[in-house]
Amino acid sequence: MKKIILIGDSLRMSYDKYVKDALEGVAEVYYPTENCRYSQYVLRHLHDWKEKHEWPADIDLVHWNAGGWDVSEIYGDPPLSSLEHYADMITRINRRIRLLFPNAKVVFATTSSVVDEQYEGRRFQRHNRVIEEFNATAIKVLEGSGTVINDLYAHSLKAPMEYRSDAVHFGTDEGRAYLGKKVLATICGELNITASEVKLEDFKPEDYTADNIAY
């Protein structure tokens, strides 16, 4: 069977079990039990997750994202990470993935969109114009590295509003499936495998706590 790792923040936590269920019998799907948060956190903890969860070295594909926390604007401050810092982190994470999993294909997912107006007046904000800048930066620094881009941002913009559970998350069953199917399409295309249908009436996501998911 193929071996796949999913890395990412709370958006990954919304679709990880969906992807795992769809690939049952075809691939082993691994992911951290925590929110992978911002880019520097991923760089710091990636090797720890590998050891803690006993991920094998012969991984076939790593699908990863970092950005949702990096773009966060708190109390009117600029984004948590500057574009220059983010570019450096994305470059180094990509290099670290290839060091830890040398045989793996690598897929970077762009940070998904938010509902701008739902952030108005809040101390914690995200904006699509900022997300677009960060996504463009990530894509630019990954050029020539062999990393495949999965444009979850563009995909998320097309999602019906009822698929969203708040300004940023796709915590509904339909939302999980919407993101999950896009991730599956990319993974299956890269590994030449076929996913099974996941029946939403029978689907049970991971039982993450609110503290696990964070924001």
PDB file of N, CA and C in Angstrom, residues 134-172:
ATOM      1  N   PHE A 134       0.411  35.761   0.565  1.00  0.00           N
ATOM      2  CA  PHE A 134       1.198  34.676   1.153  1.00  0.00           C
ATOM      3  C   PHE A 134       1.206  33.451   0.243  1.00  0.00           C
ATOM      4  N   ASN A 135       0.066  33.143  -0.348  1.00  0.00           N
ATOM      5  CA  ASN A 135       0.017  32.014  -1.282  1.00  0.00           C
ATOM      6  C   ASN A 135       0.936  32.245  -2.474  1.00  0.00           C
ATOM      7  N   ALA A 136       0.898  33.452  -3.011  1.00  0.00           N
ATOM      8  CA  ALA A 136       1.751  33.771  -4.160  1.00  0.00           C
ATOM      9  C   ALA A 136       3.225  33.654  -3.792  1.00  0.00           C
ATOM     10  N   THR A 137       3.555  34.070  -2.577  1.00  0.00           N
ATOM     11  CA  THR A 137       4.936  33.966  -2.101  1.00  0.00           C
ATOM     12  C   THR A 137       5.368  32.509  -1.995  1.00  0.00           C
ATOM     13  N   ALA A 138       4.500  31.675  -1.424  1.00  0.00           N
ATOM     14  CA  ALA A 138       4.821  30.251  -1.284  1.00  0.00           C
ATOM     15  C   ALA A 138       5.025  29.598  -2.648  1.00  0.00           C
ATOM     16  N   ILE A 139       4.123  29.880  -3.564  1.00  0.00           N
ATOM     17  CA  ILE A 139       4.222  29.289  -4.901  1.00  0.00           C
ATOM     18  C   ILE A 139       5.527  29.711  -5.575  1.00  0.00           C
ATOM     19  N   LYS A 140       5.892  30.975  -5.392  1.00  0.00           N
ATOM     20  CA  LYS A 140       7.113  31.483  -6.028  1.00  0.00           C
ATOM     21  C   LYS A 140       8.355  30.784  -5.490  1.00  0.00           C
ATOM     22  N   VAL A 141       8.454  30.643  -4.163  1.00  0.00           N
ATOM     23  CA  VAL A 141       9.676  30.056  -3.602  1.00  0.00           C
ATOM     24  C   VAL A 141       9.753  28.549  -3.850  1.00  0.00           C
ATOM     25  N   LEU A 142       8.614  27.932  -4.140  1.00  0.00           N
ATOM     26  CA  LEU A 142       8.607  26.492  -4.398  1.00  0.00           C
ATOM     27  C   LEU A 142       8.841  26.146  -5.867  1.00  0.00           C
ATOM     28  N   GLU A 143       8.864  27.167  -6.720  1.00  0.00           N
ATOM     29  CA  GLU A 143       9.105  26.930  -8.145  1.00  0.00           C
ATOM     30  C   GLU A 143      10.453  26.240  -8.347  1.00  0.00           C
ATOM     31  N   GLY A 144      10.458  25.237  -9.192  1.00  0.00           N
ATOM     32  CA  GLY A 144      11.701  24.550  -9.497  1.00  0.00           C
ATOM     33  C   GLY A 144      12.108  23.488  -8.496  1.00  0.00           C
ATOM     34  N   SER A 145      11.319  23.322  -7.430  1.00  0.00           N
ATOM     35  CA  SER A 145      11.664  22.339  -6.398  1.00  0.00           C
ATOM     36  C   SER A 145      11.050  20.971  -6.666  1.00  0.00           C
ATOM     37  N   GLY A 146      10.167  20.907  -7.651  1.00  0.00           N
ATOM     38  CA  GLY A 146       9.467  19.659  -7.923  1.00  0.00           C
ATOM     39  C   GLY A 146       8.216  19.473  -7.093  1.00  0.00           C
ATOM     40  N   THR A 147       7.898  20.465  -6.271  1.00  0.00           N
ATOM     41  CA  THR A 147       6.707  20.391  -5.429  1.00  0.00           C
ATOM     42  C   THR A 147       5.461  20.722  -6.240  1.00  0.00           C
ATOM     43  N   VAL A 148       4.447  19.899  -6.105  1.00  0.00           N
ATOM     44  CA  VAL A 148       3.165  20.100  -6.788  1.00  0.00           C
ATOM     45  C   VAL A 148       2.318  21.067  -5.961  1.00  0.00           C
ATOM     46  N   ILE A 149       1.599  21.961  -6.618  1.00  0.00           N
ATOM     47  CA  ILE A 149       0.724  22.910  -5.926  1.00  0.00           C
ATOM     48  C   ILE A 149      -0.725  22.446  -6.026  1.00  0.00           C
ATOM     49  N   ASN A 150      -1.376  22.325  -4.873  1.00  0.00           N
ATOM     50  CA  ASN A 150      -2.809  22.037  -4.806  1.00  0.00           C
ATOM     51  C   ASN A 150      -3.501  23.326  -4.381  1.00  0.00           C
ATOM     52  N   ASP A 151      -4.198  23.974  -5.291  1.00  0.00           N
ATOM     53  CA  ASP A 151      -4.763  25.301  -5.024  1.00  0.00           C
ATOM     54  C   ASP A 151      -6.080  25.203  -4.253  1.00  0.00           C
ATOM     55  N   LEU A 152      -5.964  24.958  -2.952  1.00  0.00           N
ATOM     56  CA  LEU A 152      -7.158  24.912  -2.104  1.00  0.00           C
ATOM     57  C   LEU A 152      -7.796  26.286  -1.951  1.00  0.00           C
ATOM     58  N   TYR A 153      -6.993  27.347  -2.131  1.00  0.00           N
ATOM     59  CA  TYR A 153      -7.571  28.692  -2.034  1.00  0.00           C
ATOM     60  C   TYR A 153      -8.627  28.894  -3.113  1.00  0.00           C
ATOM     61  N   ALA A 154      -8.260  28.661  -4.360  1.00  0.00           N
ATOM     62  CA  ALA A 154      -9.212  28.834  -5.462  1.00  0.00           C
ATOM     63  C   ALA A 154     -10.406  27.911  -5.293  1.00  0.00           C
ATOM     64  N   HIS A 155     -10.144  26.689  -4.856  1.00  0.00           N
ATOM     65  CA  HIS A 155     -11.223  25.717  -4.648  1.00  0.00           C
ATOM     66  C   HIS A 155     -12.175  26.195  -3.559  1.00  0.00           C
ATOM     67  N   SER A 156     -11.628  26.722  -2.477  1.00  0.00           N
ATOM     68  CA  SER A 156     -12.469  27.146  -1.351  1.00  0.00           C
ATOM     69  C   SER A 156     -13.345  28.341  -1.702  1.00  0.00           C
ATOM     70  N   LEU A 157     -12.883  29.180  -2.621  1.00  0.00           N
ATOM     71  CA  LEU A 157     -13.681  30.339  -3.029  1.00  0.00           C
ATOM     72  C   LEU A 157     -14.990  29.927  -3.695  1.00  0.00           C
ATOM     73  N   LYS A 158     -15.011  28.734  -4.274  1.00  0.00           N
ATOM     74  CA  LYS A 158     -16.192  28.253  -4.990  1.00  0.00           C
ATOM     75  C   LYS A 158     -17.169  27.516  -4.076  1.00  0.00           C
ATOM     76  N   ALA A 159     -16.802  27.324  -2.826  1.00  0.00           N
ATOM     77  CA  ALA A 159     -17.634  26.533  -1.914  1.00  0.00           C
ATOM     78  C   ALA A 159     -18.899  27.286  -1.524  1.00  0.00           C
ATOM     79  N   PRO A 160     -20.047  26.623  -1.503  1.00  0.00           N
ATOM     80  CA  PRO A 160     -21.271  27.249  -0.995  1.00  0.00           C
ATOM     81  C   PRO A 160     -21.073  27.682   0.455  1.00  0.00           C
ATOM     82  N   MET A 161     -21.660  28.793   0.837  1.00  0.00           N
ATOM     83  CA  MET A 161     -21.474  29.322   2.182  1.00  0.00           C
ATOM     84  C   MET A 161     -21.898  28.327   3.257  1.00  0.00           C
ATOM     85  N   GLU A 162     -22.896  27.509   2.954  1.00  0.00           N
ATOM     86  CA  GLU A 162     -23.384  26.571   3.968  1.00  0.00           C
ATOM     87  C   GLU A 162     -22.386  25.452   4.251  1.00  0.00           C
ATOM     88  N   TYR A 163     -21.347  25.329   3.441  1.00  0.00           N
ATOM     89  CA  TYR A 163     -20.307  24.337   3.716  1.00  0.00           C
ATOM     90  C   TYR A 163     -19.375  24.803   4.832  1.00  0.00           C
ATOM     91  N   ARG A 164     -19.382  26.092   5.094  1.00  0.00           N
ATOM     92  CA  ARG A 164     -18.504  26.662   6.119  1.00  0.00           C
ATOM     93  C   ARG A 164     -19.178  26.607   7.486  1.00  0.00           C
ATOM     94  N   SER A 165     -18.356  26.399   8.522  1.00  0.00           N
ATOM     95  CA  SER A 165     -18.881  26.389   9.890  1.00  0.00           C
ATOM     96  C   SER A 165     -18.601  27.697  10.614  1.00  0.00           C
ATOM     97  N   ASP A 166     -17.699  28.509  10.078  1.00  0.00           N
ATOM     98  CA  ASP A 166     -17.411  29.838  10.609  1.00  0.00           C
ATOM     99  C   ASP A 166     -16.623  30.598   9.545  1.00  0.00           C
ATOM    100  N   ALA A 167     -15.919  31.642   9.950  1.00  0.00           N
ATOM    101  CA  ALA A 167     -15.231  32.496   8.985  1.00  0.00           C
ATOM    102  C   ALA A 167     -14.077  31.810   8.271  1.00  0.00           C
ATOM    103  N   VAL A 168     -13.551  30.745   8.864  1.00  0.00           N
ATOM    104  CA  VAL A 168     -12.366  30.105   8.282  1.00  0.00           C
ATOM    105  C   VAL A 168     -12.524  28.610   8.037  1.00  0.00           C
ATOM    106  N   HIS A 169     -13.316  27.927   8.883  1.00  0.00           N
ATOM    107  CA  HIS A 169     -13.357  26.465   8.845  1.00  0.00           C
ATOM    108  C   HIS A 169     -14.464  25.901   7.958  1.00  0.00           C
ATOM    109  N   PHE A 170     -14.219  24.682   7.507  1.00  0.00           N
ATOM    110  CA  PHE A 170     -15.209  23.902   6.771  1.00  0.00           C
ATOM    111  C   PHE A 170     -15.580  22.702   7.644  1.00  0.00           C
ATOM    112  N   GLY A 171     -16.195  23.004   8.784  1.00  0.00           N
ATOM    113  CA  GLY A 171     -16.469  21.988   9.787  1.00  0.00           C
ATOM    114  C   GLY A 171     -17.766  21.239   9.610  1.00  0.00           C
ATOM    115  N   THR A 172     -18.480  21.492   8.525  1.00  0.00           N
ATOM    116  CA  THR A 172     -19.684  20.716   8.221  1.00  0.00           C
ATOM    117  C   THR A 172     -19.280  19.452   7.469  1.00  0.00           C
TER     118      THR A 172
END
